[in-house]
PDB file of C-alpha atoms in Angstrom:
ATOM      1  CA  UNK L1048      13.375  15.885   9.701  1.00 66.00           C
ATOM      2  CA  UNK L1049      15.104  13.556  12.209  1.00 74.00           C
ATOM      3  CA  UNK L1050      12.312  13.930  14.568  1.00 80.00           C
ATOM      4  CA  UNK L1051       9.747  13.048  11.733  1.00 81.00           C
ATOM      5  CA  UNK L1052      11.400   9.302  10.982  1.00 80.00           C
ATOM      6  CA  UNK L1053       9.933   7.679  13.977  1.00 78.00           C
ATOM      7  CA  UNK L1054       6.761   9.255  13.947  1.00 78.00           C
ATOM      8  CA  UNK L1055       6.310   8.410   9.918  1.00 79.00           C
ATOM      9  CA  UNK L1056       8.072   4.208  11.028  1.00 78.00           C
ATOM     10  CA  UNK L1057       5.234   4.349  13.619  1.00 78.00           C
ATOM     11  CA  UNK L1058       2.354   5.459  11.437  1.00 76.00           C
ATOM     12  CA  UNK L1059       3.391   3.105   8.560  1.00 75.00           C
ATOM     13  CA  UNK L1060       3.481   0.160  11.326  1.00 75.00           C
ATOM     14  CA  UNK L1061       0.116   1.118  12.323  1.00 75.00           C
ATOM     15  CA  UNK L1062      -1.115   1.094   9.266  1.00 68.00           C
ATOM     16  CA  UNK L1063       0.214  -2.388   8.380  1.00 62.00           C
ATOM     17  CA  UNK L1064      -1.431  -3.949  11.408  1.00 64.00           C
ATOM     18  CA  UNK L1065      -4.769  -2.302  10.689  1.00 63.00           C
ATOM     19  CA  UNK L1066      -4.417  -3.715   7.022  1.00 58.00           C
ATOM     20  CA  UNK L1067      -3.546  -7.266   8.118  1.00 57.00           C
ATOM     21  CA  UNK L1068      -6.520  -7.192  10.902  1.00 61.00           C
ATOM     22  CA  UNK L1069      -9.200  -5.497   9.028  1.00 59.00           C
ATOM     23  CA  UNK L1070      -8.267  -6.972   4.541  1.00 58.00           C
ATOM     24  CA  UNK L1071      -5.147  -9.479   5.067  1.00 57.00           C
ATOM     25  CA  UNK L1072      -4.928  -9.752   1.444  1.00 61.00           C
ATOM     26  CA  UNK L1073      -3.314  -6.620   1.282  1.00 57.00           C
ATOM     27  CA  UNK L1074      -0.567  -7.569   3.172  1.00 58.00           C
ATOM     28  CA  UNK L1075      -0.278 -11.148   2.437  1.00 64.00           C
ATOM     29  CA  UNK L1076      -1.431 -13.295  -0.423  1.00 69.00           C
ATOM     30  CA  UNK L1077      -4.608 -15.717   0.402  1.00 76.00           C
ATOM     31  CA  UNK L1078      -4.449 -19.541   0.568  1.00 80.00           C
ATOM     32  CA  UNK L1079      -6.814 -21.765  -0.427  1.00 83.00           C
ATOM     33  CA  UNK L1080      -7.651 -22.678   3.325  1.00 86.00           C
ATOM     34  CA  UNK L1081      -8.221 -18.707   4.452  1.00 87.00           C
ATOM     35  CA  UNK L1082     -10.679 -18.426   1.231  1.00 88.00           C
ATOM     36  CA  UNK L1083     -12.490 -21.853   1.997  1.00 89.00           C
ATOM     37  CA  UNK L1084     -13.228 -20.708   5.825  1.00 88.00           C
ATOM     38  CA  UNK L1085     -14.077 -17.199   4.495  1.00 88.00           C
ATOM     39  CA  UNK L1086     -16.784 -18.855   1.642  1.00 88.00           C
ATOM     40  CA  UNK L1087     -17.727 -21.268   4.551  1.00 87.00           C
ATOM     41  CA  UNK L1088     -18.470 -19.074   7.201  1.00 85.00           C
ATOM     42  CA  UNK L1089     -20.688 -17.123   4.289  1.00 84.00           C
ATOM     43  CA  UNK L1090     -22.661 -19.905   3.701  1.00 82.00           C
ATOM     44  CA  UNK L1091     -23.161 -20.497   7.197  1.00 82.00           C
ATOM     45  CA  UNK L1092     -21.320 -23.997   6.830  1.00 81.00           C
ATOM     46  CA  UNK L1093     -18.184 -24.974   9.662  1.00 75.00           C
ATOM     47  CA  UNK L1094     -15.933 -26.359   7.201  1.00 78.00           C
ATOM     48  CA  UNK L1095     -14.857 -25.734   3.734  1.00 83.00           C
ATOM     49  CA  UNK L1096     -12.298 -26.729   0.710  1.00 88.00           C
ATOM     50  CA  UNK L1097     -10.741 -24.687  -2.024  1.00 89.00           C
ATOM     51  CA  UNK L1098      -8.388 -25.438  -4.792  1.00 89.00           C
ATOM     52  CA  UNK L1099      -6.718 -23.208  -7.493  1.00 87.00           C
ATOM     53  CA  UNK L1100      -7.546 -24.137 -11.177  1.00 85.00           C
ATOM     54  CA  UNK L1101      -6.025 -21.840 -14.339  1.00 81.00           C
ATOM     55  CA  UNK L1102      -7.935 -18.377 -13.495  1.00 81.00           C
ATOM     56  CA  UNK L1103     -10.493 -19.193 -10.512  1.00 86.00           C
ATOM     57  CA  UNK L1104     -10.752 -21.086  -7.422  1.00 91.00           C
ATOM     58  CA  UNK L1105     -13.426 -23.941  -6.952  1.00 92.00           C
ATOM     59  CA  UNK L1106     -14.180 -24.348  -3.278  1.00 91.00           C
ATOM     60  CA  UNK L1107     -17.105 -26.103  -1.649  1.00 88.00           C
ATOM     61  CA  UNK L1108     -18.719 -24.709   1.507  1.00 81.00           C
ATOM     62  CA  UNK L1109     -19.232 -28.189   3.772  1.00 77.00           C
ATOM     63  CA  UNK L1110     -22.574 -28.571   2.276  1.00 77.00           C
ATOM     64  CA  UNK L1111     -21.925 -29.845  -0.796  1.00 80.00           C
ATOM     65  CA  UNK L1112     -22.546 -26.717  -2.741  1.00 87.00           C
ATOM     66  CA  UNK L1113     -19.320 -26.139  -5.007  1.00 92.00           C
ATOM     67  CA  UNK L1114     -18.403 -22.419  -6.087  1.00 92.00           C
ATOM     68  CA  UNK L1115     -16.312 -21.037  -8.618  1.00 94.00           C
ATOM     69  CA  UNK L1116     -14.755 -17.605  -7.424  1.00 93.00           C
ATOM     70  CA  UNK L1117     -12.310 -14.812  -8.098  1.00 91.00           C
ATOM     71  CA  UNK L1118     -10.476 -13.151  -5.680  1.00 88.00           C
ATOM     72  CA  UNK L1119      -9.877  -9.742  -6.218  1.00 84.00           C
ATOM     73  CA  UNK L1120      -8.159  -6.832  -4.675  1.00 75.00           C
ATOM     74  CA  UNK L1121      -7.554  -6.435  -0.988  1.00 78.00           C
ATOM     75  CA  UNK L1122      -8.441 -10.323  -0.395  1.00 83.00           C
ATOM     76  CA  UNK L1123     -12.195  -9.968  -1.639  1.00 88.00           C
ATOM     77  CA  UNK L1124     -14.245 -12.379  -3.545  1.00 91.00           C
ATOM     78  CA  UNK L1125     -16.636 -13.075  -5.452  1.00 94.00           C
ATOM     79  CA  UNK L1126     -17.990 -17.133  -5.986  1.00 93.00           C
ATOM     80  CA  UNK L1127     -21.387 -18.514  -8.235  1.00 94.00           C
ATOM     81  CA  UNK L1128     -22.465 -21.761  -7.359  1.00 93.00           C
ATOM     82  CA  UNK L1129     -21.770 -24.418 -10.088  1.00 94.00           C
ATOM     83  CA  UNK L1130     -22.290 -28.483 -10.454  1.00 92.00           C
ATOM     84  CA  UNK L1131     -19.264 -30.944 -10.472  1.00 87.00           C
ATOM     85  CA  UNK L1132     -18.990 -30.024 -14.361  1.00 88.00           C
ATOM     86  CA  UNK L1133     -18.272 -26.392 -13.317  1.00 86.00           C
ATOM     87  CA  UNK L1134     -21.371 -24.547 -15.202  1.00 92.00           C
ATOM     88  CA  UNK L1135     -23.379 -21.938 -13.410  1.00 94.00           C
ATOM     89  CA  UNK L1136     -26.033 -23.580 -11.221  1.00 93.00           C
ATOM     90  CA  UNK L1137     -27.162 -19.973  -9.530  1.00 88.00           C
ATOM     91  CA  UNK L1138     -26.695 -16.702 -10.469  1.00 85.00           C
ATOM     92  CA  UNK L1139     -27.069 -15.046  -7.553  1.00 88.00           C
ATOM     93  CA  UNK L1140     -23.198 -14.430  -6.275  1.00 91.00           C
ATOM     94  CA  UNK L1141     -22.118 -14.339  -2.832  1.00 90.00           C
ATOM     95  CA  UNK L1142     -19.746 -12.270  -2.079  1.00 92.00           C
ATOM     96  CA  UNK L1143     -16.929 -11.162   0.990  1.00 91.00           C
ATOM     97  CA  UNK L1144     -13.601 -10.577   2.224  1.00 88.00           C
ATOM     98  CA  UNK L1145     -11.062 -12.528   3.416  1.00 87.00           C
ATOM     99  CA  UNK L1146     -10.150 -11.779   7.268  1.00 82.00           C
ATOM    100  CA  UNK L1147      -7.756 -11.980   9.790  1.00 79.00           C
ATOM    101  CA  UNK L1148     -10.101 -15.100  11.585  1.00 80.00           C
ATOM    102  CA  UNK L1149     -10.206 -16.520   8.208  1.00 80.00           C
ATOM    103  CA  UNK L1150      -6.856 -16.378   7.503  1.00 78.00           C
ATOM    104  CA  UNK L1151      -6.086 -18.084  11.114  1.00 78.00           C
ATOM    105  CA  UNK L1152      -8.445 -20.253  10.729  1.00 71.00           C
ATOM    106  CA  UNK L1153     -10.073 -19.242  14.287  1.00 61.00           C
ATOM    107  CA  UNK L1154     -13.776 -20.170  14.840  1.00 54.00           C
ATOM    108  CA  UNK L1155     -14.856 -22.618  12.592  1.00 49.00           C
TER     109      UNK L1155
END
């Protein structure tokens, strides 16, 4: 059993840094800045913004396209487009997952 602690510390590390590289949401919560470059970089835009309002975040992609989206398990979303009064302008969703680059803000 003593020989089996290290081996199960190692595996558990492992896993942890394969969670936080490949869905950082499951390790860590997301911020408004990892989901905006994460929406951004979907809508093929450098830049991005994203605040937190009662049940959904509103972010805008660069472009001046503004989406309402959930995050959901693991650090995935879901966002529809909607106009400055918030209604559904598209409803076509885009859709992805937060990432380690997101999160870090590398590459925009």
């Amino acid at each position: 059993m003593a020989r089996l602690l290290p081996l199960l510390l190692v595996g558990l590390a492992v896993a942890a840094a394969v969670a936080m590289f490949v869905r950082p949401g499951t390790v860590i919560s997301i911020g408004d800045r990892a989901l905006a470059t994460s929406i951004a970089r979907d809508a093929g835009s450098a830049t991005g913004g994203c605040h937190h309002r009662r049940e959904a975040w509103f972010c805008t992609d660069g472009e001046s396209r503004m989406y309402r989206a959930v995050v959901g398990d693991f650090g995935c979303w879901e966002a529809v487009e909607v106009d400055a009064g918030g209604r559904v302008v598209s409803l076509d969703p885009a859709s992805g997952c937060v990432n380690l680059p997101d999160l870090l803000a590398i590459g925009r």
